[in-house]
């Protein structure tokens, strides 16, 4: 019974203290400046600034560098290879005109070059 009465008195004291602190007195619209520790606590101990400086900004620069390397290196090599194939096929298309005499001449030139290369090597 004594514990119940003590608990009720403690609750009543808490209600009176809350009433005196928050209802009776005017609550300021802006919080007071406080100490350095209070300001650090209000800024979440500056964890956002630390994470931004240590992880976010270097990560952004790394990502931009990798995107540039991918665009210039990998995509550039694939695009260059495609252009090389397209240009080479365009040139070979001019050689293929449909005349058998042109193909025979091309094979004759190839055989002469091959025989000449073998002759020079020996």
PDB file of C-alpha atoms in Angstrom:
ATOM      1  CA  UNK A   1       0.000   0.000   0.000  1.00  0.00           C
ATOM      2  CA  UNK A   2       2.851   2.381   0.807  1.00  0.00           C
ATOM      3  CA  UNK A   3       4.467   1.719  -2.552  1.00  0.00           C
ATOM      4  CA  UNK A   4       1.221   2.502  -4.350  1.00  0.00           C
ATOM      5  CA  UNK A   5       0.846   5.810  -2.503  1.00  0.00           C
ATOM      6  CA  UNK A   6       4.485   6.720  -3.176  1.00  0.00           C
ATOM      7  CA  UNK A   7       4.053   5.905  -6.861  1.00  0.00           C
ATOM      8  CA  UNK A   8       0.904   8.031  -7.117  1.00  0.00           C
ATOM      9  CA  UNK A   9       2.623  10.945  -5.347  1.00  0.00           C
ATOM     10  CA  UNK A  10       5.576  10.661  -7.727  1.00  0.00           C
ATOM     11  CA  UNK A  11       3.234  10.657 -10.747  1.00  0.00           C
ATOM     12  CA  UNK A  12       1.380  13.689  -9.380  1.00  0.00           C
ATOM     13  CA  UNK A  13       4.683  15.511  -8.849  1.00  0.00           C
ATOM     14  CA  UNK A  14       5.638  14.736 -12.444  1.00  0.00           C
ATOM     15  CA  UNK A  15       2.318  16.064 -13.731  1.00  0.00           C
ATOM     16  CA  UNK A  16       2.719  19.283 -11.682  1.00  0.00           C
ATOM     17  CA  UNK A  17       6.298  19.734 -12.902  1.00  0.00           C
ATOM     18  CA  UNK A  18       5.233  19.238 -16.536  1.00  0.00           C
ATOM     19  CA  UNK A  19       2.339  21.665 -16.077  1.00  0.00           C
ATOM     20  CA  UNK A  20       4.677  24.273 -14.574  1.00  0.00           C
ATOM     21  CA  UNK A  21       7.286  23.801 -17.274  1.00  0.00           C
ATOM     22  CA  UNK A  22       5.232  23.493 -20.455  1.00  0.00           C
ATOM     23  CA  UNK A  23       1.721  24.805 -19.910  1.00  0.00           C
ATOM     24  CA  UNK A  24       2.078  27.654 -17.444  1.00  0.00           C
ATOM     25  CA  UNK A  25       5.264  29.163 -18.914  1.00  0.00           C
ATOM     26  CA  UNK A  26       5.598  30.328 -22.488  1.00  0.00           C
ATOM     27  CA  UNK A  27       7.706  27.966 -24.604  1.00  0.00           C
ATOM     28  CA  UNK A  28      10.193  29.895 -26.791  1.00  0.00           C
ATOM     29  CA  UNK A  29       9.869  29.395 -30.565  1.00  0.00           C
ATOM     30  CA  UNK A  30      13.630  29.029 -31.076  1.00  0.00           C
ATOM     31  CA  UNK A  31      15.843  26.982 -28.838  1.00  0.00           C
ATOM     32  CA  UNK A  32      18.565  28.798 -26.907  1.00  0.00           C
ATOM     33  CA  UNK A  33      22.080  28.466 -28.272  1.00  0.00           C
ATOM     34  CA  UNK A  34      23.413  26.331 -25.441  1.00  0.00           C
ATOM     35  CA  UNK A  35      26.927  25.034 -24.982  1.00  0.00           C
ATOM     36  CA  UNK A  36      29.224  23.509 -27.585  1.00  0.00           C
ATOM     37  CA  UNK A  37      28.058  20.024 -26.610  1.00  0.00           C
ATOM     38  CA  UNK A  38      24.411  21.079 -26.975  1.00  0.00           C
ATOM     39  CA  UNK A  39      25.084  22.485 -30.439  1.00  0.00           C
ATOM     40  CA  UNK A  40      26.940  19.302 -31.421  1.00  0.00           C
ATOM     41  CA  UNK A  41      24.041  17.194 -30.166  1.00  0.00           C
ATOM     42  CA  UNK A  42      21.559  19.283 -32.151  1.00  0.00           C
ATOM     43  CA  UNK A  43      23.675  18.700 -35.260  1.00  0.00           C
ATOM     44  CA  UNK A  44      23.705  14.922 -34.651  1.00  0.00           C
ATOM     45  CA  UNK A  45      27.329  15.144 -33.472  1.00  0.00           C
ATOM     46  CA  UNK A  46      28.247  16.385 -36.968  1.00  0.00           C
ATOM     47  CA  UNK A  47      27.930  12.866 -38.385  1.00  0.00           C
ATOM     48  CA  UNK A  48      26.297  14.146 -41.579  1.00  0.00           C
ATOM     49  CA  UNK A  49      29.231  16.472 -42.238  1.00  0.00           C
ATOM     50  CA  UNK A  50      31.761  13.723 -41.527  1.00  0.00           C
ATOM     51  CA  UNK A  51      29.980  11.179 -43.745  1.00  0.00           C
ATOM     52  CA  UNK A  52      29.637  13.746 -46.517  1.00  0.00           C
ATOM     53  CA  UNK A  53      33.335  14.661 -46.380  1.00  0.00           C
ATOM     54  CA  UNK A  54      34.717  11.143 -45.934  1.00  0.00           C
ATOM     55  CA  UNK A  55      32.408   9.004 -48.047  1.00  0.00           C
ATOM     56  CA  UNK A  56      29.986  10.963 -50.221  1.00  0.00           C
ATOM     57  CA  UNK A  57      32.226  13.502 -51.979  1.00  0.00           C
ATOM     58  CA  UNK A  58      35.085  11.046 -52.711  1.00  0.00           C
ATOM     59  CA  UNK A  59      32.463   8.548 -53.865  1.00  0.00           C
ATOM     60  CA  UNK A  60      30.981  11.091 -56.256  1.00  0.00           C
ATOM     61  CA  UNK A  61      34.427  11.850 -57.715  1.00  0.00           C
ATOM     62  CA  UNK A  62      35.242   8.137 -58.011  1.00  0.00           C
ATOM     63  CA  UNK A  63      31.935   7.452 -59.730  1.00  0.00           C
ATOM     64  CA  UNK A  64      32.415  10.327 -62.170  1.00  0.00           C
ATOM     65  CA  UNK A  65      35.946   9.098 -62.960  1.00  0.00           C
ATOM     66  CA  UNK A  66      34.706   5.565 -63.579  1.00  0.00           C
ATOM     67  CA  UNK A  67      31.877   6.801 -65.801  1.00  0.00           C
ATOM     68  CA  UNK A  68      34.375   8.873 -67.814  1.00  0.00           C
ATOM     69  CA  UNK A  69      36.775   5.909 -68.113  1.00  0.00           C
ATOM     70  CA  UNK A  70      33.912   3.679 -69.222  1.00  0.00           C
ATOM     71  CA  UNK A  71      32.667   6.198 -71.770  1.00  0.00           C
ATOM     72  CA  UNK A  72      36.090   7.052 -73.151  1.00  0.00           C
ATOM     73  CA  UNK A  73      37.810   3.662 -72.783  1.00  0.00           C
ATOM     74  CA  UNK A  74      35.383   0.782 -73.031  1.00  0.00           C
ATOM     75  CA  UNK A  75      32.679   2.440 -75.097  1.00  0.00           C
ATOM     76  CA  UNK A  76      35.293   4.271 -77.165  1.00  0.00           C
ATOM     77  CA  UNK A  77      37.077   1.011 -77.974  1.00  0.00           C
ATOM     78  CA  UNK A  78      33.831  -0.711 -78.945  1.00  0.00           C
ATOM     79  CA  UNK A  79      32.768   2.247 -81.075  1.00  0.00           C
ATOM     80  CA  UNK A  80      36.207   2.448 -82.683  1.00  0.00           C
ATOM     81  CA  UNK A  81      36.188  -1.257 -83.483  1.00  0.00           C
ATOM     82  CA  UNK A  82      32.733  -0.938 -85.017  1.00  0.00           C
ATOM     83  CA  UNK A  83      33.850   1.995 -87.153  1.00  0.00           C
ATOM     84  CA  UNK A  84      36.969   0.082 -88.224  1.00  0.00           C
ATOM     85  CA  UNK A  85      34.891  -2.893 -89.340  1.00  0.00           C
ATOM     86  CA  UNK A  86      32.386  -0.638 -91.117  1.00  0.00           C
ATOM     87  CA  UNK A  87      35.152   1.293 -92.898  1.00  0.00           C
ATOM     88  CA  UNK A  88      37.033  -1.854 -93.899  1.00  0.00           C
ATOM     89  CA  UNK A  89      33.892  -3.518 -95.218  1.00  0.00           C
ATOM     90  CA  UNK A  90      33.089  -0.372 -97.195  1.00  0.00           C
ATOM     91  CA  UNK A  91      36.481  -0.527 -98.850  1.00  0.00           C
ATOM     92  CA  UNK A  92      36.228  -4.271 -99.567  1.00  0.00           C
ATOM     93  CA  UNK A  93      32.772  -3.715-101.054  1.00  0.00           C
ATOM     94  CA  UNK A  94      34.398  -1.651-103.806  1.00  0.00           C
ATOM     95  CA  UNK A  95      36.727  -4.543-104.627  1.00  0.00           C
ATOM     96  CA  UNK A  96      33.800  -6.951-104.997  1.00  0.00           C
ATOM     97  CA  UNK A  97      32.263  -5.889-108.250  1.00  0.00           C
ATOM     98  CA  UNK A  98      30.899  -9.266-109.436  1.00  0.00           C
ATOM     99  CA  UNK A  99      33.332  -9.805-112.331  1.00  0.00           C
ATOM    100  CA  UNK A 100      35.184 -13.118-112.342  1.00  0.00           C
ATOM    101  CA  UNK A 101      38.185 -11.514-114.031  1.00  0.00           C
ATOM    102  CA  UNK A 102      38.641  -9.192-111.012  1.00  0.00           C
ATOM    103  CA  UNK A 103      38.587 -12.143-108.614  1.00  0.00           C
ATOM    104  CA  UNK A 104      41.022 -14.092-110.762  1.00  0.00           C
ATOM    105  CA  UNK A 105      43.382 -11.123-110.903  1.00  0.00           C
ATOM    106  CA  UNK A 106      43.194 -10.726-107.124  1.00  0.00           C
ATOM    107  CA  UNK A 107      44.029 -14.418-106.620  1.00  0.00           C
ATOM    108  CA  UNK A 108      46.898 -14.152-109.123  1.00  0.00           C
ATOM    109  CA  UNK A 109      48.353 -11.153-107.274  1.00  0.00           C
ATOM    110  CA  UNK A 110      48.049 -13.051-103.977  1.00  0.00           C
ATOM    111  CA  UNK A 111      49.798 -16.142-105.362  1.00  0.00           C
ATOM    112  CA  UNK A 112      52.598 -14.014-106.843  1.00  0.00           C
ATOM    113  CA  UNK A 113      53.108 -12.251-103.494  1.00  0.00           C
ATOM    114  CA  UNK A 114      53.092 -15.552-101.614  1.00  0.00           C
ATOM    115  CA  UNK A 115      55.583 -17.184-104.012  1.00  0.00           C
ATOM    116  CA  UNK A 116      57.744 -14.049-103.863  1.00  0.00           C
ATOM    117  CA  UNK A 117      57.748 -14.085-100.075  1.00  0.00           C
ATOM    118  CA  UNK A 118      58.739 -17.765 -99.992  1.00  0.00           C
ATOM    119  CA  UNK A 119      61.472 -17.124-102.570  1.00  0.00           C
ATOM    120  CA  UNK A 120      62.876 -14.187-100.533  1.00  0.00           C
ATOM    121  CA  UNK A 121      62.901 -16.243 -97.325  1.00  0.00           C
ATOM    122  CA  UNK A 122      65.020 -19.002 -98.910  1.00  0.00           C
TER     123      UNK A 122
END
